Amino acid sequence: MDPKVKAALVAPESFQDIGSEFRLDRPLLTDAIGNTDGYLSDVCLKTRVDTGISTSRRRVWNGSVGIQQDVYGLIGVTSAHVLDTVRAKARSCKTYVLTLNKPERVVKADVELPGLPGVDGSYGVCESMADVSERNWNCTAFISRGALVVSVSITARSEDSARAHLAVVLPRFAAGLQKEG
């Protein structure tokens, strides 16, 4: 499964046109597999799939917007189940406190995503990040194909900017998922 997960990672130079440059891989591509604890999102105090995450890889870009890609390889669980789990958790709260004594985050579930031919399913959610910076927002899309689920997160200085950048970059991630899913 790990070769498929690695193949779904978008190339490091993919976002220079929007002012974001490659920063890191976690773990390094030559290292052992990544996180398999089932945590997919922080929204509403973390979304977790109890079983089925066999491998994961993360790639991060920083610049005018922050971009993070997580690719999860699944065994024994369907990508539809994973998306349903993420959707249910995102709908479970309108606000939450991630860090004690910090401002609460506002959650906007069911974010409309662009059409993505070739993917099996998708789901989007946005949240304020007032506990990090008063104006920051993070929008995350989950897309699936076969035994792979990709999480794409955009962090920007406003909700509108995060949503707009997500719409621009998401087709690039979907194209990478189509190659190997």
mmCIF file with all atom_site columns, C-alpha atoms in Angstrom, residues 56-173:
data_model
loop_
_atom_site.group_PDB
_atom_site.id
_atom_site.type_symbol
_atom_site.label_atom_id
_atom_site.label_alt_id
_atom_site.label_comp_id
_atom_site.label_asym_id
_atom_site.label_entity_id
_atom_site.label_seq_id
_atom_site.pdbx_PDB_ins_code
_atom_site.Cartn_x
_atom_site.Cartn_y
_atom_site.Cartn_z
_atom_site.occupancy
_atom_site.B_iso_or_equiv
_atom_site.pdbx_formal_charge
_atom_site.auth_seq_id
_atom_site.auth_comp_id
_atom_site.auth_asym_id
_atom_site.auth_atom_id
_atom_site.pdbx_PDB_model_num
ATOM 1   C CA . SER A 1 56  ? 0.005   7.624  5.651   1.00 0.00 ? 56  SER A CA 1
ATOM 2   C CA . ARG A 1 57  ? 2.294   10.299 4.264   1.00 0.00 ? 57  ARG A CA 1
ATOM 3   C CA . ARG A 1 58  ? 2.255   14.078 4.702   1.00 0.00 ? 58  ARG A CA 1
ATOM 4   C CA . ARG A 1 59  ? 3.579   16.814 2.461   1.00 0.00 ? 59  ARG A CA 1
ATOM 5   C CA . VAL A 1 60  ? 3.557   20.514 3.451   1.00 0.00 ? 60  VAL A CA 1
ATOM 6   C CA . TRP A 1 61  ? 4.002   23.781 1.537   1.00 0.00 ? 61  TRP A CA 1
ATOM 7   C CA . ASN A 1 62  ? 4.282   27.236 3.161   1.00 0.00 ? 62  ASN A CA 1
ATOM 8   C CA . GLY A 1 63  ? 4.057   30.726 1.728   1.00 0.00 ? 63  GLY A CA 1
ATOM 9   C CA . SER A 1 64  ? 1.217   33.088 0.920   1.00 0.00 ? 64  SER A CA 1
ATOM 10  C CA . VAL A 1 65  ? -1.057  30.195 1.931   1.00 0.00 ? 65  VAL A CA 1
ATOM 11  C CA . GLY A 1 66  ? -0.236  27.038 3.841   1.00 0.00 ? 66  GLY A CA 1
ATOM 12  C CA . ILE A 1 67  ? -0.997  23.773 2.071   1.00 0.00 ? 67  ILE A CA 1
ATOM 13  C CA . GLN A 1 68  ? -0.918  20.334 3.659   1.00 0.00 ? 68  GLN A CA 1
ATOM 14  C CA . GLN A 1 69  ? -1.559  17.007 1.966   1.00 0.00 ? 69  GLN A CA 1
ATOM 15  C CA . ASP A 1 70  ? -2.110  13.795 3.898   1.00 0.00 ? 70  ASP A CA 1
ATOM 16  C CA . VAL A 1 71  ? -2.519  10.555 1.961   1.00 0.00 ? 71  VAL A CA 1
ATOM 17  C CA . TYR A 1 72  ? -3.998  7.569  3.786   1.00 0.00 ? 72  TYR A CA 1
ATOM 18  C CA . GLY A 1 73  ? -3.893  3.984  2.560   1.00 0.00 ? 73  GLY A CA 1
ATOM 19  C CA . LEU A 1 74  ? -6.814  1.866  3.730   1.00 0.00 ? 74  LEU A CA 1
ATOM 20  C CA . ILE A 1 75  ? -7.086  -1.835 4.479   1.00 0.00 ? 75  ILE A CA 1
ATOM 21  C CA . GLY A 1 76  ? -10.264 -3.428 5.823   1.00 0.00 ? 76  GLY A CA 1
ATOM 22  C CA . VAL A 1 77  ? -12.314 -0.217 5.714   1.00 0.00 ? 77  VAL A CA 1
ATOM 23  C CA . THR A 1 78  ? -13.900 1.579  2.766   1.00 0.00 ? 78  THR A CA 1
ATOM 24  C CA . SER A 1 79  ? -13.137 5.136  1.772   1.00 0.00 ? 79  SER A CA 1
ATOM 25  C CA . ALA A 1 80  ? -16.907 5.807  1.932   1.00 0.00 ? 80  ALA A CA 1
ATOM 26  C CA . HIS A 1 81  ? -16.822 4.861  5.644   1.00 0.00 ? 81  HIS A CA 1
ATOM 27  C CA . VAL A 1 82  ? -13.882 7.215  6.208   1.00 0.00 ? 82  VAL A CA 1
ATOM 28  C CA . LEU A 1 83  ? -15.691 10.112 4.480   1.00 0.00 ? 83  LEU A CA 1
ATOM 29  C CA . ASP A 1 84  ? -18.885 9.363  6.440   1.00 0.00 ? 84  ASP A CA 1
ATOM 30  C CA . THR A 1 85  ? -16.891 9.457  9.687   1.00 0.00 ? 85  THR A CA 1
ATOM 31  C CA . VAL A 1 86  ? -15.306 12.816 8.793   1.00 0.00 ? 86  VAL A CA 1
ATOM 32  C CA . ARG A 1 87  ? -18.687 14.237 7.728   1.00 0.00 ? 87  ARG A CA 1
ATOM 33  C CA . ALA A 1 88  ? -20.451 13.108 10.923  1.00 0.00 ? 88  ALA A CA 1
ATOM 34  C CA . LYS A 1 89  ? -17.753 14.574 13.161  1.00 0.00 ? 89  LYS A CA 1
ATOM 35  C CA . ALA A 1 90  ? -17.696 17.911 11.294  1.00 0.00 ? 90  ALA A CA 1
ATOM 36  C CA . ARG A 1 91  ? -21.480 18.165 11.663  1.00 0.00 ? 91  ARG A CA 1
ATOM 37  C CA . SER A 1 92  ? -21.299 17.357 15.394  1.00 0.00 ? 92  SER A CA 1
ATOM 38  C CA . CYS A 1 93  ? -20.366 20.875 16.513  1.00 0.00 ? 93  CYS A CA 1
ATOM 39  C CA . LYS A 1 94  ? -20.620 24.484 15.427  1.00 0.00 ? 94  LYS A CA 1
ATOM 40  C CA . THR A 1 95  ? -17.812 25.647 17.748  1.00 0.00 ? 95  THR A CA 1
ATOM 41  C CA . TYR A 1 96  ? -15.201 23.981 19.947  1.00 0.00 ? 96  TYR A CA 1
ATOM 42  C CA . VAL A 1 97  ? -12.129 24.843 22.004  1.00 0.00 ? 97  VAL A CA 1
ATOM 43  C CA . LEU A 1 98  ? -8.985  23.078 20.781  1.00 0.00 ? 98  LEU A CA 1
ATOM 44  C CA . THR A 1 99  ? -6.645  24.630 23.365  1.00 0.00 ? 99  THR A CA 1
ATOM 45  C CA . LEU A 1 100 ? -7.745  25.427 26.919  1.00 0.00 ? 100 LEU A CA 1
ATOM 46  C CA . ASN A 1 101 ? -7.987  29.180 27.650  1.00 0.00 ? 101 ASN A CA 1
ATOM 47  C CA . LYS A 1 102 ? -7.853  30.062 23.945  1.00 0.00 ? 102 LYS A CA 1
ATOM 48  C CA . PRO A 1 103 ? -10.675 31.410 21.753  1.00 0.00 ? 103 PRO A CA 1
ATOM 49  C CA . GLU A 1 104 ? -13.099 28.865 20.329  1.00 0.00 ? 104 GLU A CA 1
ATOM 50  C CA . ARG A 1 105 ? -13.010 27.763 16.719  1.00 0.00 ? 105 ARG A CA 1
ATOM 51  C CA . VAL A 1 106 ? -16.058 28.187 14.484  1.00 0.00 ? 106 VAL A CA 1
ATOM 52  C CA . VAL A 1 107 ? -16.882 25.201 12.244  1.00 0.00 ? 107 VAL A CA 1
ATOM 53  C CA . LYS A 1 108 ? -18.595 25.417 8.867   1.00 0.00 ? 108 LYS A CA 1
ATOM 54  C CA . ALA A 1 109 ? -19.466 21.891 7.734   1.00 0.00 ? 109 ALA A CA 1
ATOM 55  C CA . ASP A 1 110 ? -20.505 20.758 4.257   1.00 0.00 ? 110 ASP A CA 1
ATOM 56  C CA . VAL A 1 111 ? -18.325 23.163 2.252   1.00 0.00 ? 111 VAL A CA 1
ATOM 57  C CA . GLU A 1 112 ? -19.063 23.063 -1.469  1.00 0.00 ? 112 GLU A CA 1
ATOM 58  C CA . LEU A 1 113 ? -16.146 21.660 -3.453  1.00 0.00 ? 113 LEU A CA 1
ATOM 59  C CA . PRO A 1 114 ? -15.413 21.905 -7.183  1.00 0.00 ? 114 PRO A CA 1
ATOM 60  C CA . GLY A 1 115 ? -16.349 18.981 -9.421  1.00 0.00 ? 115 GLY A CA 1
ATOM 61  C CA . LEU A 1 116 ? -13.552 16.401 -9.355  1.00 0.00 ? 116 LEU A CA 1
ATOM 62  C CA . PRO A 1 117 ? -13.877 13.830 -12.138 1.00 0.00 ? 117 PRO A CA 1
ATOM 63  C CA . GLY A 1 118 ? -12.416 10.425 -11.331 1.00 0.00 ? 118 GLY A CA 1
ATOM 64  C CA . VAL A 1 119 ? -12.737 10.553 -7.538  1.00 0.00 ? 119 VAL A CA 1
ATOM 65  C CA . ASP A 1 120 ? -15.095 8.229  -5.662  1.00 0.00 ? 120 ASP A CA 1
ATOM 66  C CA . GLY A 1 121 ? -16.156 10.752 -3.041  1.00 0.00 ? 121 GLY A CA 1
ATOM 67  C CA . SER A 1 122 ? -15.361 14.087 -1.424  1.00 0.00 ? 122 SER A CA 1
ATOM 68  C CA . TYR A 1 123 ? -16.233 16.191 1.604   1.00 0.00 ? 123 TYR A CA 1
ATOM 69  C CA . GLY A 1 124 ? -15.202 19.688 2.760   1.00 0.00 ? 124 GLY A CA 1
ATOM 70  C CA . VAL A 1 125 ? -15.177 21.597 6.051   1.00 0.00 ? 125 VAL A CA 1
ATOM 71  C CA . CYS A 1 126 ? -13.786 24.992 7.132   1.00 0.00 ? 126 CYS A CA 1
ATOM 72  C CA . GLU A 1 127 ? -12.923 26.277 10.581  1.00 0.00 ? 127 GLU A CA 1
ATOM 73  C CA . SER A 1 128 ? -11.674 29.518 12.069  1.00 0.00 ? 128 SER A CA 1
ATOM 74  C CA . MET A 1 129 ? -8.330  29.390 13.825  1.00 0.00 ? 129 MET A CA 1
ATOM 75  C CA . ALA A 1 130 ? -8.849  32.219 16.309  1.00 0.00 ? 130 ALA A CA 1
ATOM 76  C CA . ASP A 1 131 ? -6.741  30.344 18.841  1.00 0.00 ? 131 ASP A CA 1
ATOM 77  C CA . VAL A 1 132 ? -3.746  30.648 16.466  1.00 0.00 ? 132 VAL A CA 1
ATOM 78  C CA . SER A 1 133 ? -4.430  34.021 14.859  1.00 0.00 ? 133 SER A CA 1
ATOM 79  C CA . GLU A 1 134 ? -7.585  36.115 14.901  1.00 0.00 ? 134 GLU A CA 1
ATOM 80  C CA . ARG A 1 135 ? -8.031  36.121 11.123  1.00 0.00 ? 135 ARG A CA 1
ATOM 81  C CA . ASN A 1 136 ? -6.712  32.696 10.108  1.00 0.00 ? 136 ASN A CA 1
ATOM 82  C CA . TRP A 1 137 ? -9.003  30.068 8.599   1.00 0.00 ? 137 TRP A CA 1
ATOM 83  C CA . ASN A 1 138 ? -8.397  26.496 7.568   1.00 0.00 ? 138 ASN A CA 1
ATOM 84  C CA . CYS A 1 139 ? -10.442 24.698 4.924   1.00 0.00 ? 139 CYS A CA 1
ATOM 85  C CA . THR A 1 140 ? -9.969  20.973 4.423   1.00 0.00 ? 140 THR A CA 1
ATOM 86  C CA . ALA A 1 141 ? -11.217 18.686 1.682   1.00 0.00 ? 141 ALA A CA 1
ATOM 87  C CA . PHE A 1 142 ? -11.195 14.914 1.849   1.00 0.00 ? 142 PHE A CA 1
ATOM 88  C CA . ILE A 1 143 ? -11.205 13.092 -1.490  1.00 0.00 ? 143 ILE A CA 1
ATOM 89  C CA . SER A 1 144 ? -11.131 9.362  -2.104  1.00 0.00 ? 144 SER A CA 1
ATOM 90  C CA . ARG A 1 145 ? -10.451 6.858  -4.820  1.00 0.00 ? 145 ARG A CA 1
ATOM 91  C CA . GLY A 1 146 ? -10.244 3.134  -4.254  1.00 0.00 ? 146 GLY A CA 1
ATOM 92  C CA . ALA A 1 147 ? -8.249  2.385  -1.092  1.00 0.00 ? 147 ALA A CA 1
ATOM 93  C CA . LEU A 1 148 ? -6.802  5.912  -0.809  1.00 0.00 ? 148 LEU A CA 1
ATOM 94  C CA . VAL A 1 149 ? -8.111  8.985  0.995   1.00 0.00 ? 149 VAL A CA 1
ATOM 95  C CA . VAL A 1 150 ? -6.393  12.349 0.569   1.00 0.00 ? 150 VAL A CA 1
ATOM 96  C CA . SER A 1 151 ? -6.851  15.228 2.983   1.00 0.00 ? 151 SER A CA 1
ATOM 97  C CA . VAL A 1 152 ? -5.978  18.676 1.582   1.00 0.00 ? 152 VAL A CA 1
ATOM 98  C CA . SER A 1 153 ? -5.852  21.585 4.043   1.00 0.00 ? 153 SER A CA 1
ATOM 99  C CA . ILE A 1 154 ? -5.461  25.247 3.150   1.00 0.00 ? 154 ILE A CA 1
ATOM 100 C CA . THR A 1 155 ? -4.624  27.828 5.805   1.00 0.00 ? 155 THR A CA 1
ATOM 101 C CA . ALA A 1 156 ? -5.103  31.463 4.811   1.00 0.00 ? 156 ALA A CA 1
ATOM 102 C CA . ARG A 1 157 ? -5.768  34.904 6.303   1.00 0.00 ? 157 ARG A CA 1
ATOM 103 C CA . SER A 1 158 ? -9.534  34.737 5.696   1.00 0.00 ? 158 SER A CA 1
ATOM 104 C CA . GLU A 1 159 ? -12.276 32.205 5.121   1.00 0.00 ? 159 GLU A CA 1
ATOM 105 C CA . ASP A 1 160 ? -12.846 33.490 1.575   1.00 0.00 ? 160 ASP A CA 1
ATOM 106 C CA . SER A 1 161 ? -9.158  33.131 0.729   1.00 0.00 ? 161 SER A CA 1
ATOM 107 C CA . ALA A 1 162 ? -8.943  29.619 2.183   1.00 0.00 ? 162 ALA A CA 1
ATOM 108 C CA . ARG A 1 163 ? -12.028 28.525 0.220   1.00 0.00 ? 163 ARG A CA 1
ATOM 109 C CA . ALA A 1 164 ? -10.794 30.124 -3.009  1.00 0.00 ? 164 ALA A CA 1
ATOM 110 C CA . HIS A 1 165 ? -7.348  28.525 -2.758  1.00 0.00 ? 165 HIS A CA 1
ATOM 111 C CA . LEU A 1 166 ? -8.872  25.150 -1.938  1.00 0.00 ? 166 LEU A CA 1
ATOM 112 C CA . ALA A 1 167 ? -10.928 25.323 -5.137  1.00 0.00 ? 167 ALA A CA 1
ATOM 113 C CA . VAL A 1 168 ? -7.779  26.153 -7.139  1.00 0.00 ? 168 VAL A CA 1
ATOM 114 C CA . VAL A 1 169 ? -5.489  23.454 -5.721  1.00 0.00 ? 169 VAL A CA 1
ATOM 115 C CA . LEU A 1 170 ? -7.927  20.584 -5.164  1.00 0.00 ? 170 LEU A CA 1
ATOM 116 C CA . PRO A 1 171 ? -8.014  19.480 -8.836  1.00 0.00 ? 171 PRO A CA 1
ATOM 117 C CA . ARG A 1 172 ? -4.211  19.074 -8.715  1.00 0.00 ? 172 ARG A CA 1
ATOM 118 C CA . PHE A 1 173 ? -4.542  16.662 -5.808  1.00 0.00 ? 173 PHE A CA 1
#
